[in-house]
Coordinates of C-alpha atoms in Angstrom, one line a residue:
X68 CA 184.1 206.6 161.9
X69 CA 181.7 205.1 164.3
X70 CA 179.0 202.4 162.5
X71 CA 175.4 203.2 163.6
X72 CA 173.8 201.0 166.0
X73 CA 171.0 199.2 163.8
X74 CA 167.8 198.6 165.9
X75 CA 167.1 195.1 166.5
X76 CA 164.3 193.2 165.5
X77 CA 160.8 192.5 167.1
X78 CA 159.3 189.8 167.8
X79 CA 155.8 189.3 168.9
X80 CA 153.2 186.6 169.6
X81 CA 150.2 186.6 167.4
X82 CA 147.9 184.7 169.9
X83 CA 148.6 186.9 173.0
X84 CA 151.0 189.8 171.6
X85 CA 154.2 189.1 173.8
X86 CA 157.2 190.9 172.5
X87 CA 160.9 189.3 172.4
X88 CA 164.3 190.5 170.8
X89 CA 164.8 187.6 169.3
X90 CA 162.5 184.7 167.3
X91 CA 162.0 181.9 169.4
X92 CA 159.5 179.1 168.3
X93 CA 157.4 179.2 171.3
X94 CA 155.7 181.7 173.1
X95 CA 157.2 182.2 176.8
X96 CA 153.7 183.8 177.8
X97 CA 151.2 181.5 176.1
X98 CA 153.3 178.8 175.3
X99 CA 152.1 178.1 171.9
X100 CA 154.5 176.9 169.0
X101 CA 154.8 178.8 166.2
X102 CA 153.1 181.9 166.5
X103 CA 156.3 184.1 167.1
X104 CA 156.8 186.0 163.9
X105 CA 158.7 189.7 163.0
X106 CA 156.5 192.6 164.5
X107 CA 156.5 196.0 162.1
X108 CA 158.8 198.8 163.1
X109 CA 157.1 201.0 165.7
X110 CA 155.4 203.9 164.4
X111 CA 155.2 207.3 166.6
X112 CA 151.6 207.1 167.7
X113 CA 149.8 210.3 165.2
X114 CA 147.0 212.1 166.8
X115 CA 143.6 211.4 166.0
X116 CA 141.1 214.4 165.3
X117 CA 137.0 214.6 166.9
X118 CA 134.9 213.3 164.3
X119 CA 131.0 212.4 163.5
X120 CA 129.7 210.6 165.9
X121 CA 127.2 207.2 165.4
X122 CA 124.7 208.3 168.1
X123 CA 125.0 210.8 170.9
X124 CA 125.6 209.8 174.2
X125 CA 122.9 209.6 176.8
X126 CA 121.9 208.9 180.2
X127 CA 122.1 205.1 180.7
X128 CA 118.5 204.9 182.2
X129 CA 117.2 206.4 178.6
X130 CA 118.8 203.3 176.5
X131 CA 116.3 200.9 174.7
X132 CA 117.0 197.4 175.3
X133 CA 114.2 196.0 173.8
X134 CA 116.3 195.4 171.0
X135 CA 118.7 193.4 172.9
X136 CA 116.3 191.1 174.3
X137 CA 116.9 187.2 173.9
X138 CA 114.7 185.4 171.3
X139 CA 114.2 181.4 171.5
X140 CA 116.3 179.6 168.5
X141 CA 113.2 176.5 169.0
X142 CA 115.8 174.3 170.5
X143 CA 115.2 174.0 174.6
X144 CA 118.5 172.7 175.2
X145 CA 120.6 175.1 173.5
X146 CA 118.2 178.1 175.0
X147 CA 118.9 177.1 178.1
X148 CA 122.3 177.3 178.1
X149 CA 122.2 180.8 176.5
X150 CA 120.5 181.8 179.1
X151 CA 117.2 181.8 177.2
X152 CA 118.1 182.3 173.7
X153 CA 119.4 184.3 171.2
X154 CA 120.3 187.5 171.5
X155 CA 120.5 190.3 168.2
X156 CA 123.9 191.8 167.4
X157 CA 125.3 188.7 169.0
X158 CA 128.1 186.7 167.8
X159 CA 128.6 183.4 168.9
X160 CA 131.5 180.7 169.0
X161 CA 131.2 176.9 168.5
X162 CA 134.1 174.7 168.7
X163 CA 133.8 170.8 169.1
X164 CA 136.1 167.8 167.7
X165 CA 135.5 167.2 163.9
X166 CA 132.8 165.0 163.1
X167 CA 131.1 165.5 166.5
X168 CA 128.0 166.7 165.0
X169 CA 128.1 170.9 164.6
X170 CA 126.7 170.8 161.5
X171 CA 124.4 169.0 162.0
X172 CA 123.3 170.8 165.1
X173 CA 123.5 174.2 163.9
X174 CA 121.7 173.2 160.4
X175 CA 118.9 171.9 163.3
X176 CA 119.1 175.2 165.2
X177 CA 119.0 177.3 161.6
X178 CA 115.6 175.7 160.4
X179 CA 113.9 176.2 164.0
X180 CA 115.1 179.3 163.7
X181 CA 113.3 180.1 160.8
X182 CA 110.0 179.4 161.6
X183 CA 110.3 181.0 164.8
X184 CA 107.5 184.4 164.6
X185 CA 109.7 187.8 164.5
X186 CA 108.6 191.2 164.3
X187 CA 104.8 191.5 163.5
X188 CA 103.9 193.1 160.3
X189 CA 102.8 196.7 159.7
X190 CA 99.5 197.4 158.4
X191 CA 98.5 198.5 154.8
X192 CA 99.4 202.6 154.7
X193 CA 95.6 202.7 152.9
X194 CA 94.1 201.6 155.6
X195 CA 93.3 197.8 154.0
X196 CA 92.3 195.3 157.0
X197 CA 95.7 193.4 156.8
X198 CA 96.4 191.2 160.2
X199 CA 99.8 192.3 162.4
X200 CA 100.6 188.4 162.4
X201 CA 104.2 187.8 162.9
X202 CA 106.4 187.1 160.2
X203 CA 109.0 184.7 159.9
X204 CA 112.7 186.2 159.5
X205 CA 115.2 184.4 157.2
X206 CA 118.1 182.7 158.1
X207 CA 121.1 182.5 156.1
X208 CA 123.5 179.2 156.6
X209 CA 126.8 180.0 154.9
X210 CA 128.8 176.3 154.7
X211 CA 132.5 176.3 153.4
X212 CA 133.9 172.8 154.0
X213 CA 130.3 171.1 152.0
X214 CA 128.7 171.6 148.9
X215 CA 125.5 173.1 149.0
X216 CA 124.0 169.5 147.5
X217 CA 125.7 167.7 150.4
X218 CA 123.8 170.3 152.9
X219 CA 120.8 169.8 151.5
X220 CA 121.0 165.7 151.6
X221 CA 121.6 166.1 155.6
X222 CA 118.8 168.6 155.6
X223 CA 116.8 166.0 154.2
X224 CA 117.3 163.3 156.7
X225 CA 117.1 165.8 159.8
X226 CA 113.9 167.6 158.0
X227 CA 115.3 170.9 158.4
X228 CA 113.4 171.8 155.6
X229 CA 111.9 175.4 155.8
X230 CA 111.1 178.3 153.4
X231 CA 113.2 181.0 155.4
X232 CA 116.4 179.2 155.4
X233 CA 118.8 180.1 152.7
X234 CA 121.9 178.1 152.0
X235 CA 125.4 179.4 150.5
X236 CA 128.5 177.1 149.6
X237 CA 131.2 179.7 149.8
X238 CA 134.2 181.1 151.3
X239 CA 134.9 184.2 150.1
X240 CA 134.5 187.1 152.6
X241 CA 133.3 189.7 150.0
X242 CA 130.6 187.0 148.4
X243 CA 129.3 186.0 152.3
X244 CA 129.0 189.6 153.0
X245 CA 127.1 189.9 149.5
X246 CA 124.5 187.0 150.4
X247 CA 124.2 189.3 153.9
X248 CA 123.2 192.1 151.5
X249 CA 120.5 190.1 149.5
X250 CA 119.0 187.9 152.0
X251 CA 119.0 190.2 155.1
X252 CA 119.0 187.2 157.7
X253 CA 118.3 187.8 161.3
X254 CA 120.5 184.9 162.0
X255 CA 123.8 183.5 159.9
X256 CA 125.5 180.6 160.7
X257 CA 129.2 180.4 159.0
X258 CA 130.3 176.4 159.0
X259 CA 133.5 177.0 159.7
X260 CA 135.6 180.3 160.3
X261 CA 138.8 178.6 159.4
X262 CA 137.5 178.3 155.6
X263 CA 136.5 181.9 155.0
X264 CA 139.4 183.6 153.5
X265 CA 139.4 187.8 152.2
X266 CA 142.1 189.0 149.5
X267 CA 142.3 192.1 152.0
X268 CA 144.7 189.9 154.6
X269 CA 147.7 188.0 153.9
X270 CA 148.1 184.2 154.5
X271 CA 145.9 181.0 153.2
X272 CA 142.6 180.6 154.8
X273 CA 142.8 179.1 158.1
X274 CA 145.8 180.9 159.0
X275 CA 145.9 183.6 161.9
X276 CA 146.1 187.0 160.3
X277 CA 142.9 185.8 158.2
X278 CA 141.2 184.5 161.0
X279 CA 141.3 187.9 162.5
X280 CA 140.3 189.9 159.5
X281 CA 137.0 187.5 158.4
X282 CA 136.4 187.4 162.4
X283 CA 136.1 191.8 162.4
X284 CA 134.4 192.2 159.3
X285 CA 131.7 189.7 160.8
X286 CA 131.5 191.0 164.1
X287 CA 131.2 194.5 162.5
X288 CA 128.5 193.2 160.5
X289 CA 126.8 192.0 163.4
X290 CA 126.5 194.9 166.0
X291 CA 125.5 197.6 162.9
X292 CA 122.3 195.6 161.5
X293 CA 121.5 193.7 164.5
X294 CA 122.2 189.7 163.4
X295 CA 123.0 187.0 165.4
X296 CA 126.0 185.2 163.9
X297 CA 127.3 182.3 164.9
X298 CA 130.8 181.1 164.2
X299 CA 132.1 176.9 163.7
X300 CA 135.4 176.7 164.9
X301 CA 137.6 173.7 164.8
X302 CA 139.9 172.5 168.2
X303 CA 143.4 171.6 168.5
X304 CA 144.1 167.9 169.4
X305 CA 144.5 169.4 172.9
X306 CA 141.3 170.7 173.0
X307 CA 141.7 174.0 172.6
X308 CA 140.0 175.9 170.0
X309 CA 141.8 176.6 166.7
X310 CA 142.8 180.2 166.0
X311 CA 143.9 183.3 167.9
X312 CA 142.9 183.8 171.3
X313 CA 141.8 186.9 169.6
X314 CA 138.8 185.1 168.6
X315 CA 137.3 184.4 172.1
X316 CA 137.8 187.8 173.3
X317 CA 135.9 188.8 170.4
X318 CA 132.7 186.8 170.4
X319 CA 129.9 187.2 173.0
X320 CA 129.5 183.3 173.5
X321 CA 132.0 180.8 173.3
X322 CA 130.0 177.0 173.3
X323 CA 132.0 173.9 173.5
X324 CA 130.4 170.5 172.0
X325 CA 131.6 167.4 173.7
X326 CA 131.0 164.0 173.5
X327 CA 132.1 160.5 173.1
X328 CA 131.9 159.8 168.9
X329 CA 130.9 156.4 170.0
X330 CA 128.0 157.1 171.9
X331 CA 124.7 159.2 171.3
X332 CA 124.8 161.5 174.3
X333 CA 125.9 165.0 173.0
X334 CA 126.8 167.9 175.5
X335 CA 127.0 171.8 175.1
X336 CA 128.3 174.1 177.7
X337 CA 129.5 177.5 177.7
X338 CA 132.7 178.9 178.8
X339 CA 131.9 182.3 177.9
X340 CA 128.5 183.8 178.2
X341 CA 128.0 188.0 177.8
X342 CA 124.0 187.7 177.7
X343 CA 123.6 184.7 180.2
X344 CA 125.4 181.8 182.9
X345 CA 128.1 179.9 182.2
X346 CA 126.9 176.8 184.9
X347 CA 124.3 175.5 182.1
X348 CA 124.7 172.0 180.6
X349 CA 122.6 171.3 177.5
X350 CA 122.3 167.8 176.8
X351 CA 121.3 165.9 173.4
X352 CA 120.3 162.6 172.0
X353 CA 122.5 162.5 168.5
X354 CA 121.0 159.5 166.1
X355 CA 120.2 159.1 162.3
X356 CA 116.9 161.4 162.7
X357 CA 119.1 164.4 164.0
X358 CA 120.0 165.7 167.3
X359 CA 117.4 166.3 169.7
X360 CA 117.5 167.9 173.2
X361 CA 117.4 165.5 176.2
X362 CA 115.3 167.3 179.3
X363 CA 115.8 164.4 181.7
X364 CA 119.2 162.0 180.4
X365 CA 119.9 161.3 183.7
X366 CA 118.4 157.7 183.1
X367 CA 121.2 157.3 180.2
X368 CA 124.0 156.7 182.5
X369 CA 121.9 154.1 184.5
X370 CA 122.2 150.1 183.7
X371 CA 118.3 149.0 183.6
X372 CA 118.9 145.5 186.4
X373 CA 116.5 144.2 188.9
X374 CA 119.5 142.3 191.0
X375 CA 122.6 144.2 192.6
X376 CA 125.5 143.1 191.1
X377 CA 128.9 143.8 192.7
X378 CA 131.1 146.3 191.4
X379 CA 128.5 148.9 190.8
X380 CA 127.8 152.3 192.6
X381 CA 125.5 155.4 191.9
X382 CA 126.0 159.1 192.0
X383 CA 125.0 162.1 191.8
X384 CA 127.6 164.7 189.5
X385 CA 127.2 168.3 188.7
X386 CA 127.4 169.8 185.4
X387 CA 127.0 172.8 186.0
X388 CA 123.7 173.7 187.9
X389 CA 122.6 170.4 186.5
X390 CA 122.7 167.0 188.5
X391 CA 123.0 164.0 186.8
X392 CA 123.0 160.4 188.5
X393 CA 125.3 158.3 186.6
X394 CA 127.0 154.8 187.5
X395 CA 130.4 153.7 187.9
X396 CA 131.2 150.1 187.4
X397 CA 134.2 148.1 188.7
X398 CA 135.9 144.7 187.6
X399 CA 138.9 143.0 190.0
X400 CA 140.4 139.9 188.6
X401 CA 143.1 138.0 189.5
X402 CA 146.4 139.6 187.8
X403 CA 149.1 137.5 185.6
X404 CA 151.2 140.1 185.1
X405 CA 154.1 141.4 186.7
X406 CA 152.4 144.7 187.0
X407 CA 148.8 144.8 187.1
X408 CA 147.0 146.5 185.3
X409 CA 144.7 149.4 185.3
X410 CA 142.3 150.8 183.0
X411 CA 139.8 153.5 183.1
X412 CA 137.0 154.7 181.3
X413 CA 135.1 158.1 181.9
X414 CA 137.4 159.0 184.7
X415 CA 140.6 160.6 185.5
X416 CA 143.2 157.8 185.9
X417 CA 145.2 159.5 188.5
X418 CA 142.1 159.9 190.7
X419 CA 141.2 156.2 190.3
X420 CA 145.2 155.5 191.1
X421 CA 144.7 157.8 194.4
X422 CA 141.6 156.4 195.5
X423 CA 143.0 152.6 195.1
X424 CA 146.3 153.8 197.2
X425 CA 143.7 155.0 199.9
X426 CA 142.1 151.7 199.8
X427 CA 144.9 149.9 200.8
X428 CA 146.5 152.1 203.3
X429 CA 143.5 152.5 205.0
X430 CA 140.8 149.9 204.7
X431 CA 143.5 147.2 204.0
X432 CA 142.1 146.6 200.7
X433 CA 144.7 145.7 198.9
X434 CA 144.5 145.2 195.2
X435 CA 148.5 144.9 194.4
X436 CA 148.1 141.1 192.5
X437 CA 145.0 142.5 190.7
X438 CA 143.9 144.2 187.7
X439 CA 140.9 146.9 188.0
X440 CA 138.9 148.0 185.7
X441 CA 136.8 150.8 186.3
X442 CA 134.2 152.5 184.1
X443 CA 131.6 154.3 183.6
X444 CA 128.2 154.0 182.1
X445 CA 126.1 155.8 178.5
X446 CA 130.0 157.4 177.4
X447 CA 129.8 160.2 180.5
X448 CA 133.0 161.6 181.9
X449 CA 132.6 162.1 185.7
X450 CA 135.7 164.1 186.3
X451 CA 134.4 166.2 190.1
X452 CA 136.2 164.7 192.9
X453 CA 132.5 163.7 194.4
X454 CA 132.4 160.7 192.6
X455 CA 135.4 159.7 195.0
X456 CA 132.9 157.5 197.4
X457 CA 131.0 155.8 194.9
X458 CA 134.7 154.8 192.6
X459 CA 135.7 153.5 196.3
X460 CA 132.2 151.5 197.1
X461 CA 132.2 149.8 193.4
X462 CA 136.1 148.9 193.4
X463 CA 135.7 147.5 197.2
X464 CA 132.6 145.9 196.4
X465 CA 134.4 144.1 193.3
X466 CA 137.2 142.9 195.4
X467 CA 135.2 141.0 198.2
X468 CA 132.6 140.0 195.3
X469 CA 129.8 141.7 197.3
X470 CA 126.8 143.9 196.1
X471 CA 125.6 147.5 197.1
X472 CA 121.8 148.3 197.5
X473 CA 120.1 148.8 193.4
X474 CA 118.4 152.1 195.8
X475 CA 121.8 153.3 197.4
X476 CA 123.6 156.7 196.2
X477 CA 127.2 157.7 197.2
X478 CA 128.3 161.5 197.2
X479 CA 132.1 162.6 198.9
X480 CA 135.6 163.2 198.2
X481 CA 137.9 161.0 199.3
X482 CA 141.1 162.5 201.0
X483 CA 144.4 161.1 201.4
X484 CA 144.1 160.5 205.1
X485 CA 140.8 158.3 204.6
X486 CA 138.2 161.0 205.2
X487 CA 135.3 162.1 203.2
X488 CA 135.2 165.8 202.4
X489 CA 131.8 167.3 201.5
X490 CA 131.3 168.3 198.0
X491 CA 128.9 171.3 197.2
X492 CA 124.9 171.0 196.3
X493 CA 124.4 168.3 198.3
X494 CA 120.7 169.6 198.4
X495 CA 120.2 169.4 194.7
X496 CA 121.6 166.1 194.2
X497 CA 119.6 164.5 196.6
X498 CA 116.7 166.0 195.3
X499 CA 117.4 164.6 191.7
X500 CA 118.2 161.0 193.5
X501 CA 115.3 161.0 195.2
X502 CA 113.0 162.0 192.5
X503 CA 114.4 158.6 190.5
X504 CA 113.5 156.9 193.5
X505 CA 116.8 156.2 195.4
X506 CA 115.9 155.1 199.1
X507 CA 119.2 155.5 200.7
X508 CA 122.0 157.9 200.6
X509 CA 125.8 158.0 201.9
X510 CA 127.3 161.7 202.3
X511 CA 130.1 162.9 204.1
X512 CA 129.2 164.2 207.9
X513 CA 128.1 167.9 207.8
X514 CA 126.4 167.5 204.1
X515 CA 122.6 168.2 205.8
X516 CA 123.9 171.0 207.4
X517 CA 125.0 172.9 204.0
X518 CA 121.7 171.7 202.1
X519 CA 120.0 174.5 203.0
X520 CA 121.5 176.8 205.1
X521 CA 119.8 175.5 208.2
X522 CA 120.3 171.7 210.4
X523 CA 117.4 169.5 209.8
X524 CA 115.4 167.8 211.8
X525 CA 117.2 164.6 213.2
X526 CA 115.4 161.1 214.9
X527 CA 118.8 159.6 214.6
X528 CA 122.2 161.3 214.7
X529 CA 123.1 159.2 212.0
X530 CA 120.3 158.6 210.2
X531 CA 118.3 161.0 208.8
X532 CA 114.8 160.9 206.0
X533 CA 115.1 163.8 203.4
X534 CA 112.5 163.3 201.0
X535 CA 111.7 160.0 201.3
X536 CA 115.5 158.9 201.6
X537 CA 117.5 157.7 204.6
X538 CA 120.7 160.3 204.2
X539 CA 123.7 158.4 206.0
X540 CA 126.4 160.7 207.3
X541 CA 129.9 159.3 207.3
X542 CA 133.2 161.0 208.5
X543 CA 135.9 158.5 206.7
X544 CA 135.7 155.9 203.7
X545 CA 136.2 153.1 206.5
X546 CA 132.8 154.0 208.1
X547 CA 131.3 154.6 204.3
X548 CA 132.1 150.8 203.8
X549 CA 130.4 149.8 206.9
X550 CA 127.5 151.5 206.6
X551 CA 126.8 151.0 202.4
X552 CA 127.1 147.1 202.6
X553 CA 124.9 146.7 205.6
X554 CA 122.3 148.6 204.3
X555 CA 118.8 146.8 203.2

């Protein structure tokens, strides 16, 4: 007698639900380790009766979106990379390194928050002279990795201070969702997602499956009253954040916090923005007072000196929509080694390695018997390819000992074959330069053409005045040499 074929087993991926026959211990879609675990038997699908609906449909034109219109959280920096502010029903995602200063932040962006006016008050049903002045609505800041004592001390020293903002030390699903009940907060804050556990999911808190379960009953709570929550979530040492990919398909926002733990300047941008852009850069001064927003931190990547010194070049990079002029500094010495060394700082070593190769091959710099340092200043990462020119002038100025203009700004990439490419928003960066009083500029050839759609005006087919500032255009880093150290 024949022995029934048993069905065999499978396997799927938790983070992006890719199926296999067999376990493996990484994904072959996502490539993650160890989220490749049994899948349930397939059930037939059963069919699903009409039932009530929430709210009947209607024609898109008759939809009320006052409700959904964004509300400033007090904090300029972080409105303007929502795209203006908070929006209600939203739910948000923060993920930075540990330490970095969320907390900190969002206990910040929880007391302006609070004191921010909301929906005016009715007046008295007896007809009693009572003002329709805008209350404030309460904010609820839910913190599972502190006690609430240790909150309150950091509240102290940041004055975040306010009579609308509740605190809660738990991490309990059911107890969160009971605060929600009591308080009624316009705006919660949950610091972080991987502490909140529910005895409705399997696994210890932190863990996918309960990651996904606190994440839905949130999110759920979120769209049916109408409050903006905002999630903490932890990264991976690669930089990823923590959790399902579930998660970010969830959320409306996903916010990264960046920045070096050794410096002050703090950085949010978003990768994922339903209500707004995703080309915003908010920028922030972090120090024992708090964090507070930096309009203008374009002079924090600037060294303060009233002699050039060689080595040193400016630029203008784009974070987004956002230019900021920062500095790259060089240092070649003479080399003992065998191999000489490199080291970088704020930028991408294999770009520094490419722009030294086209140095030698094809300005006959050579640097093969000494060790370059190259750096950046204020702790920014310059990772766009336009700070190509600039890394070139500063490591060629460095080699022959010999100083660049203190009012001279470089903007190209740098391709293998010696040329400089033109690098988008040439028209906002030299707006920015010029308005921190740069007098001259090097770009690639073309750059005044793209600035604004139409050629400008030219006394000199080489040189040209935009806003005050003689813009030189340069076809290949040879002629970017030539013209950058023979300018006043």
């Amino acid at each position: 007698m024949a022995k029934a074929k048993t069905a065999k087993a499978s396997y799927r991926c938790s983070e992006c639900g890719w199926q296999t026959s067999k376990w493996v211990g990484r994904c072959g879609e996502c490539q993650t380790w160890g989220t490749v675990t049994e899948a349930a038997s397939a059930t037939p699908a059963r069919v699903v009766s009409a039932g009530a609906v929430s709210a009947p449909a209607r024609p898109i034109g008759q939809v009320d979106v006052r409700s959904a219109q964004t509300k400033p959280t007090g904090m300029d920096e972080l409105d303007r990379v929502l795209g203006g502010g908070i929006v209600p029903g939203a739910v948000l995602l923060l993920a930075g390194e540990p330490g970095i200063g969320k907390s900190t932040l969002l206990l910040e962006v929880a007391a302006l928050a609070s004191t921010q006016p909301g929906v005016p008050v009715p007046r008295e049903a007896n007809g009693a002279d009572k003002a329709d002045k805008p209350e404030s609505e309460h904010v609820l800041y839910v913190t599972g990795e502190e006690s609430a004592e240790q909150v309150r001390l950091r509240a102290d020293r940041v004055g975040a201070i306010t009579d609308h903002l509740y605190l809660a030390a738990e991490s309990e699903l059911s107890a969160i969702l009971g605060h929600i009940d009591t308080v009624q907060p316009k705006l919660l804050v949950v610091d972080s997602i991987q502490t909140i556990g529910t005895a409705e999911a399997d696994g210890a808190p932190g863990g996918v499956t309960q990651i996904r379960e606190v994440a839905a009953n949130l999110i759920r709570v979120a769209k049916e009253r109408g409050i903006t929550v905002v999630l903490v979530g932890h990264v991976t040492k690669e930089g990823a954040i923590a959790g399902p990919r579930l998660l970010e398909h969830l959320v409306d926002v996903v916010l990264y916090f960046e920045g070096d733990r050794h410096s002050r300047l703090r950085m949010i941008r978003a990768v994922k923005n339903r209500y707004g852009p995703t080309d915003e850069l908010g920028c922030f001064d972090l120090s024992e007072v708090g964090i507070v927003g930096l309009p203008d931190p374009s002079g924090l990547f600037l060294t303060r000196r009233d002699e050039a010194v060689p080595g040193t070049c400016v630029t203008v990079t784009l974070e987004g929509r956002r230019p900021l002029v920062a500095e790259v500094q060089s240092l070649v010495a003479k080399s003992h080694l065998p191999a000489p060394r490199r080291a970088t700082s704020g930028l991408d070593t294999s770009r520094v390695a490419m722009v030294l190769a086209v140095l030698a091959q094809r300005c006959k710099i050579s640097m093969h018997e000494q060790d370059v340092y190259v750096s950046t200043v204020g702790g920014v990462r310059l990772t766009e390819t336009s700070v190509d020119l600039a890394l070139a002038l500063a490591v060629a100025g460095a080699s022959v000992e010999q100083a660049l203009s203190t009012s001279l700004i470089a903007l190209g990439e740098v391709g293998l074959a010696g040329e400089v490419r033109v690098v988008p928003g040439v028209q906002r960066r030299l707006a920015e330069a010029a308005r921190l009083g740069f007098k001259h500029a090097v770009v690639p050839r073309g750059s005044l053409e793209l600035a604004d759609g139409s050629p400008l005006k030219r006394a000199d087919p080489q040189l040209t005045s935009y806003e005050g500032m003689k813009v030189m255009e340069v076809d290949s880093l040879k002629q970017a040499l030539q013209v950058s150290f023979t300018a006043p």
